[in-house]
């Protein structure tokens, strides 16, 4: 699929509490990677995916400092899965890293066989609201 480039996944009618995702894409020597694609897709706050269009699906590019920012909602859980956000990161001309972002203290984390505690977002309360931080290290 070819998801749209956007700064926010939130559209009219999307269910869920707003959250900002941010962080950096760095190379293996911790240098920022500008122009990396950071592609997100997820369920809404009720645990429902849009399987027909691009609701809660889209990508952004990192800036010159390697930073990405995406506005979205906290996903709900659905049978067998804890709340999570799918993400693919691809530096210009490089390989795609496919991963997931998880939420700390989600009760379903303990029941999800795919859950990986190394992929928990660093949640922070900011003046603009809740923010989830995750950095990515990729081969350039």
PDB file of C-alpha atoms in Angstrom:
ATOM      1  CA  UNK A   1       0.000   0.000   0.000  1.00  0.00           C
ATOM      2  CA  UNK A   2       0.979   3.600  -0.487  1.00  0.00           C
ATOM      3  CA  UNK A   3      -0.044   5.413   2.695  1.00  0.00           C
ATOM      4  CA  UNK A   4      -0.359   9.202   2.648  1.00  0.00           C
ATOM      5  CA  UNK A   5       2.324  11.516   3.971  1.00  0.00           C
ATOM      6  CA  UNK A   6       0.855  13.458   6.880  1.00  0.00           C
ATOM      7  CA  UNK A   7       1.655  15.073  10.220  1.00  0.00           C
ATOM      8  CA  UNK A   8      -1.415  13.688  11.984  1.00  0.00           C
ATOM      9  CA  UNK A   9      -3.288  10.399  11.824  1.00  0.00           C
ATOM     10  CA  UNK A  10      -6.250  11.953  13.628  1.00  0.00           C
ATOM     11  CA  UNK A  11      -9.274  12.490  11.394  1.00  0.00           C
ATOM     12  CA  UNK A  12     -12.884  13.367  12.127  1.00  0.00           C
ATOM     13  CA  UNK A  13     -14.591  10.488  13.897  1.00  0.00           C
ATOM     14  CA  UNK A  14     -11.416   8.728  15.071  1.00  0.00           C
ATOM     15  CA  UNK A  15     -11.930   7.186  18.513  1.00  0.00           C
ATOM     16  CA  UNK A  16      -9.185   7.482  21.140  1.00  0.00           C
ATOM     17  CA  UNK A  17      -7.148   9.796  23.345  1.00  0.00           C
ATOM     18  CA  UNK A  18      -4.672  12.009  21.501  1.00  0.00           C
ATOM     19  CA  UNK A  19      -0.939  11.380  21.818  1.00  0.00           C
ATOM     20  CA  UNK A  20       2.126  12.743  20.031  1.00  0.00           C
ATOM     21  CA  UNK A  21       4.784  10.264  18.904  1.00  0.00           C
ATOM     22  CA  UNK A  22       8.290  11.640  18.521  1.00  0.00           C
ATOM     23  CA  UNK A  23      11.923  10.632  18.533  1.00  0.00           C
ATOM     24  CA  UNK A  24      14.988  10.385  16.332  1.00  0.00           C
ATOM     25  CA  UNK A  25      16.214   8.105  13.580  1.00  0.00           C
ATOM     26  CA  UNK A  26      19.965   7.627  13.965  1.00  0.00           C
ATOM     27  CA  UNK A  27      22.619   5.587  12.198  1.00  0.00           C
ATOM     28  CA  UNK A  28      24.784   3.012  13.957  1.00  0.00           C
ATOM     29  CA  UNK A  29      27.215   5.771  14.979  1.00  0.00           C
ATOM     30  CA  UNK A  30      24.363   7.844  16.500  1.00  0.00           C
ATOM     31  CA  UNK A  31      24.332  10.401  13.679  1.00  0.00           C
ATOM     32  CA  UNK A  32      20.911  11.759  12.684  1.00  0.00           C
ATOM     33  CA  UNK A  33      19.385  10.506   9.443  1.00  0.00           C
ATOM     34  CA  UNK A  34      17.469  13.186   7.545  1.00  0.00           C
ATOM     35  CA  UNK A  35      14.699  12.191   5.155  1.00  0.00           C
ATOM     36  CA  UNK A  36      14.017   8.778   6.694  1.00  0.00           C
ATOM     37  CA  UNK A  37      10.485   7.470   6.166  1.00  0.00           C
ATOM     38  CA  UNK A  38       8.660   6.694   9.430  1.00  0.00           C
ATOM     39  CA  UNK A  39       5.421   4.875   8.539  1.00  0.00           C
ATOM     40  CA  UNK A  40       2.714   4.212  11.157  1.00  0.00           C
ATOM     41  CA  UNK A  41      -0.462   2.131  11.216  1.00  0.00           C
ATOM     42  CA  UNK A  42      -2.672   1.159  14.108  1.00  0.00           C
ATOM     43  CA  UNK A  43      -6.102   0.392  15.520  1.00  0.00           C
ATOM     44  CA  UNK A  44      -8.272   3.153  16.958  1.00  0.00           C
ATOM     45  CA  UNK A  45      -9.002   3.593  20.658  1.00  0.00           C
ATOM     46  CA  UNK A  46     -11.622   0.831  20.465  1.00  0.00           C
ATOM     47  CA  UNK A  47      -9.133  -1.652  18.970  1.00  0.00           C
ATOM     48  CA  UNK A  48     -10.563  -1.422  15.434  1.00  0.00           C
ATOM     49  CA  UNK A  49      -8.383  -1.262  12.299  1.00  0.00           C
ATOM     50  CA  UNK A  50      -9.465   0.410   9.059  1.00  0.00           C
ATOM     51  CA  UNK A  51      -8.971  -2.381   6.527  1.00  0.00           C
ATOM     52  CA  UNK A  52     -10.385  -0.422   3.585  1.00  0.00           C
ATOM     53  CA  UNK A  53      -8.638   2.950   3.590  1.00  0.00           C
ATOM     54  CA  UNK A  54      -5.904   4.914   5.311  1.00  0.00           C
ATOM     55  CA  UNK A  55      -7.555   5.877   8.591  1.00  0.00           C
ATOM     56  CA  UNK A  56      -4.827   5.781  11.254  1.00  0.00           C
ATOM     57  CA  UNK A  57      -2.219   5.034   8.584  1.00  0.00           C
ATOM     58  CA  UNK A  58       0.425   7.393   7.230  1.00  0.00           C
ATOM     59  CA  UNK A  59       4.051   8.369   7.165  1.00  0.00           C
ATOM     60  CA  UNK A  60       6.254  11.325   7.907  1.00  0.00           C
ATOM     61  CA  UNK A  61       9.862  12.153   7.045  1.00  0.00           C
ATOM     62  CA  UNK A  62      12.578  12.973   9.546  1.00  0.00           C
ATOM     63  CA  UNK A  63      13.946  16.514   9.544  1.00  0.00           C
ATOM     64  CA  UNK A  64      17.619  17.500   9.247  1.00  0.00           C
ATOM     65  CA  UNK A  65      18.149  16.551  12.913  1.00  0.00           C
ATOM     66  CA  UNK A  66      16.690  13.074  12.279  1.00  0.00           C
ATOM     67  CA  UNK A  67      13.546  13.915  14.281  1.00  0.00           C
ATOM     68  CA  UNK A  68      10.048  12.679  13.498  1.00  0.00           C
ATOM     69  CA  UNK A  69       6.713  13.819  14.954  1.00  0.00           C
ATOM     70  CA  UNK A  70       3.291  12.221  14.430  1.00  0.00           C
ATOM     71  CA  UNK A  71      -0.036  13.071  16.065  1.00  0.00           C
ATOM     72  CA  UNK A  72      -2.285  10.060  16.676  1.00  0.00           C
ATOM     73  CA  UNK A  73      -4.460   8.363  19.296  1.00  0.00           C
ATOM     74  CA  UNK A  74      -3.718   5.698  21.878  1.00  0.00           C
ATOM     75  CA  UNK A  75      -4.888   2.428  20.322  1.00  0.00           C
ATOM     76  CA  UNK A  76      -7.196   0.064  22.141  1.00  0.00           C
ATOM     77  CA  UNK A  77      -6.552  -3.603  22.662  1.00  0.00           C
ATOM     78  CA  UNK A  78      -8.274  -6.304  20.664  1.00  0.00           C
ATOM     79  CA  UNK A  79      -8.421 -10.081  21.247  1.00  0.00           C
ATOM     80  CA  UNK A  80      -4.925 -11.455  21.750  1.00  0.00           C
ATOM     81  CA  UNK A  81      -3.078  -8.145  21.443  1.00  0.00           C
ATOM     82  CA  UNK A  82      -2.078  -5.398  23.831  1.00  0.00           C
ATOM     83  CA  UNK A  83      -2.353  -1.767  22.631  1.00  0.00           C
ATOM     84  CA  UNK A  84       0.413  -1.159  20.089  1.00  0.00           C
ATOM     85  CA  UNK A  85       1.373   0.924  17.075  1.00  0.00           C
ATOM     86  CA  UNK A  86       3.066  -0.610  14.038  1.00  0.00           C
ATOM     87  CA  UNK A  87       5.986   1.327  12.564  1.00  0.00           C
ATOM     88  CA  UNK A  88       8.348   0.928   9.638  1.00  0.00           C
ATOM     89  CA  UNK A  89      11.516   3.030   9.452  1.00  0.00           C
ATOM     90  CA  UNK A  90      13.518   3.353   6.249  1.00  0.00           C
ATOM     91  CA  UNK A  91      16.541   5.611   5.774  1.00  0.00           C
ATOM     92  CA  UNK A  92      17.044   6.997   2.255  1.00  0.00           C
ATOM     93  CA  UNK A  93      18.222   4.090   0.109  1.00  0.00           C
ATOM     94  CA  UNK A  94      18.370   1.769   3.122  1.00  0.00           C
ATOM     95  CA  UNK A  95      16.617  -1.321   4.397  1.00  0.00           C
ATOM     96  CA  UNK A  96      13.245  -1.189   6.143  1.00  0.00           C
ATOM     97  CA  UNK A  97      13.078  -1.789   9.906  1.00  0.00           C
ATOM     98  CA  UNK A  98       9.620  -3.070  10.921  1.00  0.00           C
ATOM     99  CA  UNK A  99       8.747  -2.790  14.604  1.00  0.00           C
ATOM    100  CA  UNK A 100       6.012  -1.969  17.094  1.00  0.00           C
ATOM    101  CA  UNK A 101       5.546   0.563  19.881  1.00  0.00           C
ATOM    102  CA  UNK A 102       3.983  -0.568  23.157  1.00  0.00           C
ATOM    103  CA  UNK A 103       2.552   1.303  26.131  1.00  0.00           C
ATOM    104  CA  UNK A 104       3.885   0.927  29.680  1.00  0.00           C
ATOM    105  CA  UNK A 105       1.582  -0.507  32.323  1.00  0.00           C
ATOM    106  CA  UNK A 106      -0.964  -1.849  29.799  1.00  0.00           C
ATOM    107  CA  UNK A 107      -2.580  -4.810  31.544  1.00  0.00           C
ATOM    108  CA  UNK A 108      -2.649  -6.819  28.302  1.00  0.00           C
ATOM    109  CA  UNK A 109       1.160  -6.634  27.913  1.00  0.00           C
ATOM    110  CA  UNK A 110       1.498  -9.738  30.094  1.00  0.00           C
ATOM    111  CA  UNK A 111      -0.957 -11.705  27.907  1.00  0.00           C
ATOM    112  CA  UNK A 112       0.422 -10.722  24.480  1.00  0.00           C
ATOM    113  CA  UNK A 113       2.816 -13.336  23.085  1.00  0.00           C
ATOM    114  CA  UNK A 114       4.333 -10.804  20.656  1.00  0.00           C
ATOM    115  CA  UNK A 115       4.887  -8.056  23.266  1.00  0.00           C
ATOM    116  CA  UNK A 116       8.524  -7.014  23.707  1.00  0.00           C
ATOM    117  CA  UNK A 117       9.352  -4.819  26.733  1.00  0.00           C
ATOM    118  CA  UNK A 118      12.325  -3.312  24.851  1.00  0.00           C
ATOM    119  CA  UNK A 119       9.788  -1.589  22.579  1.00  0.00           C
ATOM    120  CA  UNK A 120       7.867   0.307  25.270  1.00  0.00           C
ATOM    121  CA  UNK A 121       7.350   3.998  24.568  1.00  0.00           C
ATOM    122  CA  UNK A 122       8.794   6.516  27.019  1.00  0.00           C
ATOM    123  CA  UNK A 123       5.572   8.339  27.942  1.00  0.00           C
ATOM    124  CA  UNK A 124       5.908  11.963  29.010  1.00  0.00           C
ATOM    125  CA  UNK A 125       3.380  14.633  29.949  1.00  0.00           C
ATOM    126  CA  UNK A 126       4.183  17.864  28.115  1.00  0.00           C
ATOM    127  CA  UNK A 127       2.478  21.247  27.843  1.00  0.00           C
ATOM    128  CA  UNK A 128       0.964  19.973  24.575  1.00  0.00           C
ATOM    129  CA  UNK A 129      -0.345  16.762  26.142  1.00  0.00           C
ATOM    130  CA  UNK A 130       0.863  13.168  26.324  1.00  0.00           C
ATOM    131  CA  UNK A 131       3.937  12.304  24.261  1.00  0.00           C
ATOM    132  CA  UNK A 132       5.426   8.908  23.473  1.00  0.00           C
ATOM    133  CA  UNK A 133       9.149   8.919  22.691  1.00  0.00           C
ATOM    134  CA  UNK A 134      11.030   6.209  20.796  1.00  0.00           C
ATOM    135  CA  UNK A 135      14.343   6.481  18.968  1.00  0.00           C
ATOM    136  CA  UNK A 136      15.426   4.150  16.176  1.00  0.00           C
ATOM    137  CA  UNK A 137      18.956   3.039  15.265  1.00  0.00           C
ATOM    138  CA  UNK A 138      19.189   1.837  11.655  1.00  0.00           C
ATOM    139  CA  UNK A 139      21.924   1.068   9.166  1.00  0.00           C
ATOM    140  CA  UNK A 140      22.237   3.948   6.700  1.00  0.00           C
TER     141      UNK A 140
END
